[in-house]
Each structure stands twice: as C-alpha cells, then as structure tokens.
Coordinates of C-alpha atoms and ligand atoms in Angstrom, one line a residue:
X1432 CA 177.1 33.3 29.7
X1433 CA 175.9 35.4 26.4
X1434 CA 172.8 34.1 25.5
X1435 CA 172.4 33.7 21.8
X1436 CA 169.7 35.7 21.0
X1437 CA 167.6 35.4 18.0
X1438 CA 163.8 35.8 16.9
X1439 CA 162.8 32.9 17.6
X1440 CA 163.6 31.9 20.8
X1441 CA 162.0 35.1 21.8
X1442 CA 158.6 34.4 19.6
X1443 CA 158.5 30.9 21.7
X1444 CA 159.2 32.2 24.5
X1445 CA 156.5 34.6 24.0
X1446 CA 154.0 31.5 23.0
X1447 CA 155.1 29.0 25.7
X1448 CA 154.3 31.7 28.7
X1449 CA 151.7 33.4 27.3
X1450 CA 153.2 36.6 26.6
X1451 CA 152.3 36.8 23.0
X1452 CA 150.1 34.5 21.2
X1453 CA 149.3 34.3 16.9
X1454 CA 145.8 35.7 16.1
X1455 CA 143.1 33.9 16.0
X1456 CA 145.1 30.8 15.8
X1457 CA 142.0 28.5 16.1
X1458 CA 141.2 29.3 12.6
X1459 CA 144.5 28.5 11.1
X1460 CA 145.9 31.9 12.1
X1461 CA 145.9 35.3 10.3
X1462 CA 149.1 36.7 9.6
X1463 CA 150.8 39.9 11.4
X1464 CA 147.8 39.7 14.0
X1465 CA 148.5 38.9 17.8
X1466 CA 147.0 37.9 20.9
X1467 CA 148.8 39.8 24.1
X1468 CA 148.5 36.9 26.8
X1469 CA 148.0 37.1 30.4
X1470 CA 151.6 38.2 30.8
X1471 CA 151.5 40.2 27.7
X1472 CA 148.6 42.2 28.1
X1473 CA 150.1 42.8 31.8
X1474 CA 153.1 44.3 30.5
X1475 CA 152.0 46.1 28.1
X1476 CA 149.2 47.7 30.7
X1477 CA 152.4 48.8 32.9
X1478 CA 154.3 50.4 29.8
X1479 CA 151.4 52.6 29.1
X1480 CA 151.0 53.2 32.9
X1481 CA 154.6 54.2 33.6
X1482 CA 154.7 56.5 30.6
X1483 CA 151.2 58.4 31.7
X1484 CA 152.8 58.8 35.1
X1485 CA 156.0 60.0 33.6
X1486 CA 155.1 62.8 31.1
X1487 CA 151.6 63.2 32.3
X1488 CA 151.1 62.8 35.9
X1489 CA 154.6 63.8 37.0
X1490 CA 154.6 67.3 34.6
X1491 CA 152.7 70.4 35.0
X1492 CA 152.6 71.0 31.3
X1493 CA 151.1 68.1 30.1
X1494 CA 147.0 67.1 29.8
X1495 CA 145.8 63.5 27.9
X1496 CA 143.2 63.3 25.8
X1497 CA 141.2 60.0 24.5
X1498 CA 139.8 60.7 21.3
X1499 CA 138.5 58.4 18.9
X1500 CA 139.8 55.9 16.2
X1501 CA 137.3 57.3 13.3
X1502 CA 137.9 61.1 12.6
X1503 CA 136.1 63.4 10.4
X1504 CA 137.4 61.7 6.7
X1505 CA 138.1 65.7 5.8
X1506 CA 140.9 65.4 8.9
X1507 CA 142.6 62.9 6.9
X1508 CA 142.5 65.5 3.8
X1509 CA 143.9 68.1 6.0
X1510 CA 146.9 66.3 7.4
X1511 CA 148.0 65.0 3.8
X1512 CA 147.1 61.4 5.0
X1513 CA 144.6 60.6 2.0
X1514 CA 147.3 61.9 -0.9
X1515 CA 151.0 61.3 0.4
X1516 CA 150.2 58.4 2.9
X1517 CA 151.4 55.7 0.1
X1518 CA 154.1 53.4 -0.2
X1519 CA 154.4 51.5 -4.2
X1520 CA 154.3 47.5 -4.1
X1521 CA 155.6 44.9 -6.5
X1522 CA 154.6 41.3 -6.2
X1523 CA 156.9 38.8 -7.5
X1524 CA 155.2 36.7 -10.3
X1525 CA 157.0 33.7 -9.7
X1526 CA 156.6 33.1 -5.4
X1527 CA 153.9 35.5 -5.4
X1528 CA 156.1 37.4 -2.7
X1529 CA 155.2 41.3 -1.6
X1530 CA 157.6 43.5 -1.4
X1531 CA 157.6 47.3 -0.8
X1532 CA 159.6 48.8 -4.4
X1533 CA 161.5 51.0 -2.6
X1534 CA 163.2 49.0 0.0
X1535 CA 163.8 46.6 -3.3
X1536 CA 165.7 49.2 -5.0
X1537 CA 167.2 50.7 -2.3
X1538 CA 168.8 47.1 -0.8
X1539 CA 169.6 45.9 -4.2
X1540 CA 171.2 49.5 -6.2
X1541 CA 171.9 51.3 -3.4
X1542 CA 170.3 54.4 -4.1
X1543 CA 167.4 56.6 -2.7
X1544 CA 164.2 55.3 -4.1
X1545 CA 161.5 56.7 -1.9
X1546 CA 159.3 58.7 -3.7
X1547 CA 160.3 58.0 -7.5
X1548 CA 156.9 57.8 -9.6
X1549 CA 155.4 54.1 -10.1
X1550 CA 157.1 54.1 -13.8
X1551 CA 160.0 55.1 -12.5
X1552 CA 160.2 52.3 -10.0
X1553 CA 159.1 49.9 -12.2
X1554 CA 162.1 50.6 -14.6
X1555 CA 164.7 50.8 -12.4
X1556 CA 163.7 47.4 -10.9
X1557 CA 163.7 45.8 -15.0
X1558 CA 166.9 47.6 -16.0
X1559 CA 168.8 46.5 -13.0
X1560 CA 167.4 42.7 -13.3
X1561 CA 166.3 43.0 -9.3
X1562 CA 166.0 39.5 -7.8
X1563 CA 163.6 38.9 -5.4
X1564 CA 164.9 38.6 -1.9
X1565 CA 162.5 35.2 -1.2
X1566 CA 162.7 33.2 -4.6
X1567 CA 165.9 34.9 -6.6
X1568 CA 163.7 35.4 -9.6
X1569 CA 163.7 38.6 -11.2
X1570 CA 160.0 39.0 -12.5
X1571 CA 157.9 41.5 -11.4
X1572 CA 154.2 43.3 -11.6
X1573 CA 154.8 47.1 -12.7
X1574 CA 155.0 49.2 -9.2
X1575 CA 151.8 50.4 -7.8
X1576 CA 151.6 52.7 -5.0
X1577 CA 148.3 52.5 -2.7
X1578 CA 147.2 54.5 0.6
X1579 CA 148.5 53.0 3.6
X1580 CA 145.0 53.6 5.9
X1581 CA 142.2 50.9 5.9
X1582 CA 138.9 52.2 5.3
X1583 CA 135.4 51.1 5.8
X1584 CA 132.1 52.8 5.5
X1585 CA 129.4 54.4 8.1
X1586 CA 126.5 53.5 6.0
X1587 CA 125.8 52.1 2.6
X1588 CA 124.6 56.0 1.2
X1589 CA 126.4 58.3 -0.7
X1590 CA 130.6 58.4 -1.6
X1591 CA 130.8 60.6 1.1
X1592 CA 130.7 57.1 3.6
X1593 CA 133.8 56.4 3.5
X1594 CA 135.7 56.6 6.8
X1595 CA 139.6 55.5 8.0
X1596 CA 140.8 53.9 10.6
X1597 CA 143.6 56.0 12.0
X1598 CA 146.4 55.9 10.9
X1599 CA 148.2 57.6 14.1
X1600 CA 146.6 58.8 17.1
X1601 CA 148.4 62.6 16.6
X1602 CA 145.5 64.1 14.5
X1603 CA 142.9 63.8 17.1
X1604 CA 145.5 66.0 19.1
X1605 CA 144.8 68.5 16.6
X1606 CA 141.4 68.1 16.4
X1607 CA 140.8 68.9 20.0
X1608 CA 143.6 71.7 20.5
X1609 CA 140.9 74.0 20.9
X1610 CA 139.0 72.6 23.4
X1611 CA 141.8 71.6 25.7
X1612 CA 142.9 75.7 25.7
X1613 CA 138.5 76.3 26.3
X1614 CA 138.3 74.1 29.0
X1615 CA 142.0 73.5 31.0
X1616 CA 144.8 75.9 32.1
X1617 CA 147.1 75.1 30.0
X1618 CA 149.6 77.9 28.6
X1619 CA 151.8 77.9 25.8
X1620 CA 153.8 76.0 26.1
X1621 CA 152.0 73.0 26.8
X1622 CA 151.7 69.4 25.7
X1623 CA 148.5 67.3 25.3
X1624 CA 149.0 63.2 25.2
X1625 CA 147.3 60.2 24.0
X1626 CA 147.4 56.9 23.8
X1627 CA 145.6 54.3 21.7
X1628 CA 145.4 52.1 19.0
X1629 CA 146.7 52.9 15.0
X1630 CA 146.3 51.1 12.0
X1631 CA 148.0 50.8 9.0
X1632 CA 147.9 48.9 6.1
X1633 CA 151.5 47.8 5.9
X1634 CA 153.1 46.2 2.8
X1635 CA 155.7 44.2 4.5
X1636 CA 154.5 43.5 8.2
X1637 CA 156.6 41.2 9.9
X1638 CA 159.9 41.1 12.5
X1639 CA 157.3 39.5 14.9
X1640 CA 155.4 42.8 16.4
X1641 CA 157.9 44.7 15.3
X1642 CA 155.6 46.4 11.9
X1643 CA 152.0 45.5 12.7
X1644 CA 148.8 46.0 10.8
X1645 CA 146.6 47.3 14.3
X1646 CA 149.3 48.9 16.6
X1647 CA 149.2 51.4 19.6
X1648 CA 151.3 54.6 20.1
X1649 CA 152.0 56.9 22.7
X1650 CA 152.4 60.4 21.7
X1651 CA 152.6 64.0 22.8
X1652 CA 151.8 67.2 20.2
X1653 CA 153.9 69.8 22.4
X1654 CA 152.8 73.4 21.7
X1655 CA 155.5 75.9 21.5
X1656 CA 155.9 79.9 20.4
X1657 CA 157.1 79.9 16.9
X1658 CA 160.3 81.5 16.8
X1659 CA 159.5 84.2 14.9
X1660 CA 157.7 87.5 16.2
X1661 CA 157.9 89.1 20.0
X1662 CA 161.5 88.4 20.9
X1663 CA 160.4 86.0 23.9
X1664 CA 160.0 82.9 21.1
X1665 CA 160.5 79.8 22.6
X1666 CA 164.1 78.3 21.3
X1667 CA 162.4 75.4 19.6
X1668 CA 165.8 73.5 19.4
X1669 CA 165.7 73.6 23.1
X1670 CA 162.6 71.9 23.6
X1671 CA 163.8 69.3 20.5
X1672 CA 166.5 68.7 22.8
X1673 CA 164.7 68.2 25.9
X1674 CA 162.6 66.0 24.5
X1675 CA 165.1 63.6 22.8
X1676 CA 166.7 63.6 26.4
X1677 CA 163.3 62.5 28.2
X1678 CA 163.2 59.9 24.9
X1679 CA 166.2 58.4 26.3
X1680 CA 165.5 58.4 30.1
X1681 CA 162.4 57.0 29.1
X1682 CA 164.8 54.2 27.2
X1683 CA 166.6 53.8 30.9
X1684 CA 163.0 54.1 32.7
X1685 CA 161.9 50.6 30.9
X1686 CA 165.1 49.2 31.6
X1687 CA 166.6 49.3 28.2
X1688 CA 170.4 49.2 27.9
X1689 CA 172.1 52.4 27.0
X1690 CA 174.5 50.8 24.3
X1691 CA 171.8 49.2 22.5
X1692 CA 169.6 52.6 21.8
X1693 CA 170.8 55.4 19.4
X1694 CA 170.1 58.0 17.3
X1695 CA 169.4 58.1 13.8
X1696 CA 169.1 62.1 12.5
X1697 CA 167.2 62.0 9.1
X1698 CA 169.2 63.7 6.5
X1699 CA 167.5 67.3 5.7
X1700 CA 166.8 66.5 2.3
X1701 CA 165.1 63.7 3.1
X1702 CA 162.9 65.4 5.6
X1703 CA 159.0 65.0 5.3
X1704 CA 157.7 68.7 3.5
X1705 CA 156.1 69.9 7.1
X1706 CA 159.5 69.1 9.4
X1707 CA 162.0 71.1 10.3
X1708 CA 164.0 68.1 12.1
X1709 CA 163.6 64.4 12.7
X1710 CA 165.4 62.1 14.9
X1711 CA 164.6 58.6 15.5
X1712 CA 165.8 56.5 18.5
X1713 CA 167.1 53.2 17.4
X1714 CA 167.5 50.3 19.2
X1715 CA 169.4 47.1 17.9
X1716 CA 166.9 44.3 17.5
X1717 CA 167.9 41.3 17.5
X1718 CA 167.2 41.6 13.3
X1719 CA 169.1 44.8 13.3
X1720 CA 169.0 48.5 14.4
X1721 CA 165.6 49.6 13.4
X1722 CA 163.6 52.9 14.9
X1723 CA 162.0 52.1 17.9
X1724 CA 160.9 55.9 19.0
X1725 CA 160.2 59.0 16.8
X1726 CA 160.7 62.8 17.3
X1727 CA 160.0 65.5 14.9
X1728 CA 159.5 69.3 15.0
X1729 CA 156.2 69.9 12.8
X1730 CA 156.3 73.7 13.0
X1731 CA 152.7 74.9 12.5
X1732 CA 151.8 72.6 9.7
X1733 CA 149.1 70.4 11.4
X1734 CA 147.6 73.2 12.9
X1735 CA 147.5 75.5 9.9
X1736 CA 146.1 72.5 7.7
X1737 CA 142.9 71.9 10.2
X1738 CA 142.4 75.5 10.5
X1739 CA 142.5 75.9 6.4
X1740 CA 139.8 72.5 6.4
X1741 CA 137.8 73.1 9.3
X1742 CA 137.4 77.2 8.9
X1743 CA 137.9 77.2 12.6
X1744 CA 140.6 79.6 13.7
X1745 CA 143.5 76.9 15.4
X1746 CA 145.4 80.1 17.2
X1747 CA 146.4 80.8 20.6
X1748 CA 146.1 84.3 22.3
X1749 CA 149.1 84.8 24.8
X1750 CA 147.0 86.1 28.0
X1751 CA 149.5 88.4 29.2
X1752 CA 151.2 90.3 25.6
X1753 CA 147.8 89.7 23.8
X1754 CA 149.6 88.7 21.1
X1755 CA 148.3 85.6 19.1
X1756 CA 150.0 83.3 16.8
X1757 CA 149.6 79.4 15.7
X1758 CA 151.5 77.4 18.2
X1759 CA 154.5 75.7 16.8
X1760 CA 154.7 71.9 17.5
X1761 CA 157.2 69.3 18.6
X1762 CA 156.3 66.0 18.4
X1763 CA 157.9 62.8 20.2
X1764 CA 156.1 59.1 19.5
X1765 CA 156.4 56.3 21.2
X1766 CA 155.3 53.2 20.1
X1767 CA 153.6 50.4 22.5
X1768 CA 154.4 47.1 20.5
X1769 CA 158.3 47.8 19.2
X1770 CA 158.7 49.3 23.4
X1771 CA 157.5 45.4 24.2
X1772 CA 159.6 44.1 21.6
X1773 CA 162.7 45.4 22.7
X1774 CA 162.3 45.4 26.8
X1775 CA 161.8 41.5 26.0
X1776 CA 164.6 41.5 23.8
X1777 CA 166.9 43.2 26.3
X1778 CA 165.3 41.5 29.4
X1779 CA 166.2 37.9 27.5
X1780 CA 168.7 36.5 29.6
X1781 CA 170.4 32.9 29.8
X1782 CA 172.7 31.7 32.5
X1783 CA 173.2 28.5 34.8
X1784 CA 171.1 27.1 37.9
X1785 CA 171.7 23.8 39.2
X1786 CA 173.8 22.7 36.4
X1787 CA 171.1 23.1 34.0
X1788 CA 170.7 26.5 31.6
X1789 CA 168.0 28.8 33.3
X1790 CA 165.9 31.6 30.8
X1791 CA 165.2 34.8 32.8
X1792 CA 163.8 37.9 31.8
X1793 CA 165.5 40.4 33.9
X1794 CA 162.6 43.1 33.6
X1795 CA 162.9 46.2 36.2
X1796 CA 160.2 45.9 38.6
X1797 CA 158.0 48.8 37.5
X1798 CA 157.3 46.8 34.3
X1799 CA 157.6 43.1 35.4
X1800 CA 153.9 41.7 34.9
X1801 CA 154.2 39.5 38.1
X1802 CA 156.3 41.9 41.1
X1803 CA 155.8 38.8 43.3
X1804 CA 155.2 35.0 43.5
X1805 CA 153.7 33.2 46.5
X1806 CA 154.4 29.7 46.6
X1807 CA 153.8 27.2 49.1
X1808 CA 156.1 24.5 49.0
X1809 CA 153.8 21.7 49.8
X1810 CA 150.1 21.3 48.8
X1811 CA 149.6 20.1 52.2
X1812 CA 149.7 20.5 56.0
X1813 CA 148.6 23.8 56.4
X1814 CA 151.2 25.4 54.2
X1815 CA 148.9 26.7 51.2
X1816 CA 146.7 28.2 53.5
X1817 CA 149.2 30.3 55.1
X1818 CA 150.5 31.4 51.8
X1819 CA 146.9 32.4 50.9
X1820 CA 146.9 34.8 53.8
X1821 CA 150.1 36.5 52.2
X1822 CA 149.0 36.3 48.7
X1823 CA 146.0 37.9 50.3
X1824 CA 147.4 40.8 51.7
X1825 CA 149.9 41.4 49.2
X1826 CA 147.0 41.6 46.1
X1827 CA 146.2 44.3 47.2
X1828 CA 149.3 46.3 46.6
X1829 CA 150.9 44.7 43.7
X1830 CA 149.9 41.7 40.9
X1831 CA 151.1 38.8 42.4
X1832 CA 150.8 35.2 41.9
X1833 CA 149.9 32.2 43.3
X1834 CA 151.3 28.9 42.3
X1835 CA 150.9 25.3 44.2
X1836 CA 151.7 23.0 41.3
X1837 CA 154.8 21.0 40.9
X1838 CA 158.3 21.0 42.2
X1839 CA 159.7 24.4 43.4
X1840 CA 162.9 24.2 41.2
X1841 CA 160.2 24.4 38.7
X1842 CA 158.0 26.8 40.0
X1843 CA 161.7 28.9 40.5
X1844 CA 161.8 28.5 36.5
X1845 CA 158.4 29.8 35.4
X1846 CA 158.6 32.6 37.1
X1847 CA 162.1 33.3 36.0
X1848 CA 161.1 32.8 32.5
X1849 CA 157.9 35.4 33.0
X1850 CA 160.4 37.8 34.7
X1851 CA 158.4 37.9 38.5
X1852 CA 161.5 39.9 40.6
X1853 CA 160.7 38.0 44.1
X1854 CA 159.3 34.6 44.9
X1855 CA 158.3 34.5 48.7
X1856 CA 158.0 30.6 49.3
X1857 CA 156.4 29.2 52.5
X1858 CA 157.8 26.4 54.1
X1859 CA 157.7 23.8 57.2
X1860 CA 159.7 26.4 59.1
X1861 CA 157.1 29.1 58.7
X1862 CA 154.8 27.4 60.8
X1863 CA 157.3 28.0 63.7
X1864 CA 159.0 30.9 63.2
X1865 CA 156.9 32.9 61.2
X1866 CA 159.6 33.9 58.8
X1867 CA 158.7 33.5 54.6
X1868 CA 162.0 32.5 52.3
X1869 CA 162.1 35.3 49.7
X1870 CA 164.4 34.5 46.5
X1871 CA 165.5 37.4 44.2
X1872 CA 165.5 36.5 40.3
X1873 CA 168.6 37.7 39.1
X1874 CA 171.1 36.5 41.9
X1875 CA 168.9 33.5 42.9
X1876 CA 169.7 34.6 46.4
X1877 CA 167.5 33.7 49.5
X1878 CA 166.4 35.5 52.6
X1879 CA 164.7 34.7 55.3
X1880 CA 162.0 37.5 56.3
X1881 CA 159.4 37.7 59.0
X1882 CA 156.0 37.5 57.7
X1883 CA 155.1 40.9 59.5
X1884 CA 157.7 42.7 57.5
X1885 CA 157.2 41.4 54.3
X1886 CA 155.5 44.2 53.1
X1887 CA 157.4 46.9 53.7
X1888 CA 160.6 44.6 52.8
X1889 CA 158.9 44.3 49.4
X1890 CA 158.0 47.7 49.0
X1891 CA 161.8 48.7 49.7
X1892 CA 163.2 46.0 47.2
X1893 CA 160.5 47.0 44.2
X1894 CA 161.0 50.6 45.2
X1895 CA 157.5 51.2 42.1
Ligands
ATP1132 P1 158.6 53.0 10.1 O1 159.6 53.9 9.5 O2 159.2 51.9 10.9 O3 157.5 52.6 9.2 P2 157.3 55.4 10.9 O4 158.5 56.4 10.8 O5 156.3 55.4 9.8 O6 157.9 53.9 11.2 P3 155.8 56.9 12.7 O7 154.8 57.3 11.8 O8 156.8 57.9 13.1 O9 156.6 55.6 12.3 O10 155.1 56.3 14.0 C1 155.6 56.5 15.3 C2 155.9 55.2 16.1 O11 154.8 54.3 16.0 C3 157.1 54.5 15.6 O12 158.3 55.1 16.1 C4 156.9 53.1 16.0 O13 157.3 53.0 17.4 C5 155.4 53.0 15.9 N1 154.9 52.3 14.7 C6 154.8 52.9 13.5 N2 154.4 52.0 12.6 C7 154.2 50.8 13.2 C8 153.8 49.5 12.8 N3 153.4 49.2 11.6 N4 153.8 48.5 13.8 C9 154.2 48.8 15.1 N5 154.6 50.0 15.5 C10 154.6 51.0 14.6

C-alpha cells in the first residue's frame, strides 16, 4: 500500500516516539526550535558518524577540524558575511505575517527578485497589489533588508564587542588552512572537514526542521591547483564532478531513494560573485523539491579575502616544483537536519500486519537508532533474565534495546515505528533449546537462531 505521506504524520510521528520534540515546550514552546529525542539524537549521532567515516576516515586526502562557533568578527568582514549576508522582509499589516520580499515577488509576478534594492521591492509589491499568502490582504510595511547572523557581545566595552554566531561552519576552514599544511601531511590537493552547529537568523523558518534558526552542517573546503599556471593544474571540473558523485552515493549511503534526489544547476547569472558553479542536490519533500545538499566551486575567493584581512599570507608552496599559488577551492555541504528530514521522510512506510495498518520506518541499518531489540516475551519464569544475558552481550557491540512491557504484537509495533531492523524475542522454547526467535522489520519474517550464534548472525544481517 502507498502510504499517504504528508507533514504531519511525520511531525507526530516524530513527537509520539521521541524522535523530535518542540523546544522548550514546558514554557508554551518557542517557535522553529527543537528537542532531538532519545531516538533523534541517536540518529542524528549515526549520520554524522557515517559521513566522518566516509569522507574522512575512509580517504587519504581528507583531515577534520573542530573549530569554534565565535570567530574573529573581522572573519565575518572578510568573507562578505557582515555586508551581503541579507535577505529584505515585509510584514503584513493586517495578520502581522513575515514574509521574505523576494519569495513574495517572485511566487506572486513571476520574476527574479533577489537582490532588487528595498525601494525597489517595496514598489513592485504596491504596484502589483501582492496579497499575502496567510490573510489575502494586500498591505504591507516598506521592504527592509537585515543581516541574517545573530550577534551578541563579549563584554559590555567598546563597539568593537560585538561578536556572531556563525553563520556556516566553512570559515573556520579557512581560518585554520594554515595550520593544518604546519602541522599534517596533507598535499594539494587535500580536503579538511567539519562538523558543527550554524545559526542563522532566518525570516521564514518553518517546513518542520527543514529551515531552522540553530542548525548543523557537514562540510568539506577541498583545496585544489587553480587551473591556471604550471600546466599540471588540477581539472577543477573533475573534482566538481567527483564530488557531486560522492554527494549522491552519500544520498544511497543513508538510504535515500534514487528517484526522489536531483540536481538543481544554478543558472550562471544567478551565481553568487565568488562561484564559478553551483549545484544543489534536491530531494522531493513531502512539501516539494527543496535543496537538501550544496556544492559550489569557490575558486580562491575565501582564501584571498582572509589573506587581504588577516595580512597573513593564505598560499601553498608545492614541495616538489616550488612553485606557490592560493589553492583553489571546491566546496560540498551537507546539512545534518534536512539529511534527518528526508531519511524519515523516505524511511516512512505504511503497510498491513494482522489485519490492522502497521507504520515502519524502513531505515538501513547503519543509521537505524536501535540495530536490535531484546524482548522477553513474558515478565516471568526466568525468561527476562535470559534475555538480559543477550541484551548484555549484545550492548556491547551495537545500541540495542530492551523492552518487557506489554503485549509482543505491541512491542513488534514500537519498534517498527522507531525503525529497530531485528527484534530477537525470547520465549518458553528457549529455555530448552537454546535457540532466540529473531523477526526482520520489513518482511516481518521469523527465524529461529541458536543463542551462540546470534552474534555473528547479526553481524552478517546488519553487515555496519
Ligand atoms: P537555502 O537556499 O535553503 O536557504 P542555502 O543555499 O542558504 O539554503 P547553504 O548556505 O548552501 O544553504 O548551506 C549549506 C547546507 O546547510 C544546505 O544545503 C542545507 O542542508 C543546510 N542549511 C542551510 N540553511 C539551513 C537552515 N536554515 N536550516 C537547516 N539547514 C540549513
């Protein structure tokens, strides 16, 4: 059966097995925050787990960094963040609505709106009578455009205490490029990774965690050979290509399926002033195809711009021509939230079990927050004690559950619904012939294993 998908059976879903829960909800909420829940914060730990092991433990030519949510505010200077990082609002005067000018003009006229000047904006939106997509009213406050970062402020001296939050984890890439090349092997060309939290001050959050305020990103800065110069230049459009490739095996990696994700190649006039291409990966949402991934060729912008701000030469000396030159840089993003948006999304599945509708998240193992569940199918006579001994030896290898409570039909269910790929349940039988049932989520079918072989039976099936 199709399931019919929509928003919100996936935000209950999300709430009602503590995947995802609304911020601080005890206080009457605070909109476009979350909570990630047991379950949540599990699969969002083995997301950012699987991709460090795939495009930093598994390659050569790839280091990680941590570096830190407050920069240097002159950083933000240098990467264009404190002048260009703006998007103009309009609030509707009659439902007190906010919406991004823009997006207003551009649904409404059909016509390119992003950066037109605030007076511009502002008339095209009278002329054209706009109507507010929430109320229908056409009555607006003149377009204003304001910086997408939040600040704060160190201390109370001085104007010079103003810091930002970070906007994207990239710049601290930069910021440490020279360091990395001190202290690691790394030749040209190279990548260096992070992961970690962003924030942005986002005039229309929403879609669920879709567009957050506080979000997290995975990203790699990979350092290339411009192509001008010594004849050996690295074929940037190569490595662009490369990379969009390990975008979508990364897609298949999490489980995502291949005719929901696409590409969406932005239109060289509409190209940001440092990029030489952008293409983002799509995936269709359950509100539409929106970008779920990023990848962009930066040239030798970010570079360039710290070396100009810092006066710290940002250059790279090829150890074997001598020959030295700011490394070119391709750039793929990844972000944490929309990844766990979508493998939900895709994962959602509804079918039929005992004559009743069953929901199952068909997650692939390496991702699944629970790999296994140990249930014992009576609170009694021994059984949950020999189920302890298997959830014990099995903790140590993979996060696994334990669960006592309630009918196993129902137990079945939960961990359906929280996508666990095997339930090993022990029964009366056990006690005589040592054998455990095991019951795979998506067919429902059950085996009968000896307890001794469990483990490697397990290991086999979840093949992490
Ligand atoms: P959008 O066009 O949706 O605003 P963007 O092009 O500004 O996104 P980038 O600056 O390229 O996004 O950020 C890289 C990645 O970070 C995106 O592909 C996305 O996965 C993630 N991301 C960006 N903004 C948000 C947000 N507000 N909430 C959640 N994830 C985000």
């Amino acid at each position: 059966m199709m399931p019919s998908m929509d928003m919100e059976k996936i935000v209950s879903l999300c709430k009602r097995r503590g995947f995802i829960y609304p911020g601080s909800e005890i206080y009457g909420g605070f909109a476009n925050t979350y909570t990630f829940g047991p379950y949540g914060s599990e699969l969002r730990k083995n997301i950012k787990d699987l991709w460090w092991k795939t495009f930093v433990q598994q390659r050569a030519d790839v280091v990680g960094i941590d570096g830190g949510i407050l920069l240097h505010p002159r950083a933000w200077e240098a990467s264009g963040h404190v002048a260009g990082f703006n998007d103009a609002m309009v609030d509707c005067k009659q439902c007190k609505a906010r919406h991004r000018a823009d997006h207003l003009i551009e649904k409404a006229l059909k016509i390119e709106a992003e950066g037109l000047t605030e007076a511009d904006l502002t008339k095209l939106i009278e002329e054209n009578k706009v109507k507010c997509p929430k109320c229908g009213v056409s009555n607006f406050t003149p377009a204003r455009y304001f910086n997408l970062m939040f600040s704060t402020e160190i201390s109370k001296t001085g104007d010079d205490s103003k810091v930002y939050l970070r906007p994207e984890t990239a710049q601290a890439i930069f910021l440490e490029f020279k360091n990395v090349l001190d202290t690691t092997r790394v030749r040209v060309p190279f990548g260096i990774a992070q992961i970690g939290k962003a924030f942005r001050n986002e005039i229309t959050p929403g879609n669920f965690i879709f567009r957050l305020i506080e979000f997290e990103q995975m990203e790699i800065e990979y350092f290339i050979r411009p192509a001008t110069g010594s004849g050996q230049a690295e074929q940037w459009q190569q490595v662009f290509e490369d990379w969009l490739a390990q975008q979508h095996r990364w897609c298949e990696l999490i489980g995502l399926k291949k005719e929901k994700v696409s590409e969406y190649e932005h239109p060289k006039e509409k190209l940001s002033h440092y990029s030489k291409r952008t293409v983002d990966i799509m995936y269709d949402f359950p509100f539409g195809r929106s970008e779920l991934y990023g990848l962009a060729y930066r040239t030798d912008f970010d570079l360039s711009q710290h070396s100009e701000f810092s006066g710290k030469e940002l250059a790279y000396r090829d150890p074997v021509t001598n020959e030295k030159f700011v490394p070119h840089v391709i750039e793929p993003t990844w972000g944490v939230d929309r990844s766990l948006l979508a493998v939900i999304c895709d994962a959602y599945d509804e079918d039929e079990a005992d004559g009743e509708t069953r929901v199952v998240l068909r997650f692939v193992p390496a991702i699944a927050p629970i790999k296994v569940a140990v249930l014992p199918l009576m609170k009694k006579d021994g059984l949950p004690e020999m189920a302890n001994t298997i959830f014990d030896q099995l903790k140590m290898k993979y996060r696994v559950e334990f669960d006592d409570g309630g009918s196993i039909g129902k137990r079945y269910r939960r961990q359906d619904e929280i996508g666990t790929p095997y339930c090993v349940t022990v029964d009366y039988e056990s006690k005589d012939d040592s054998k455990v049932t095991v019951r795979e989520r998506d067919s429902m079918k059950q085996e009968r294993i000896e307890i001794k072989e469990l483990e490697g039976w397990l290991s086999d099936h979840l093949s992490l």
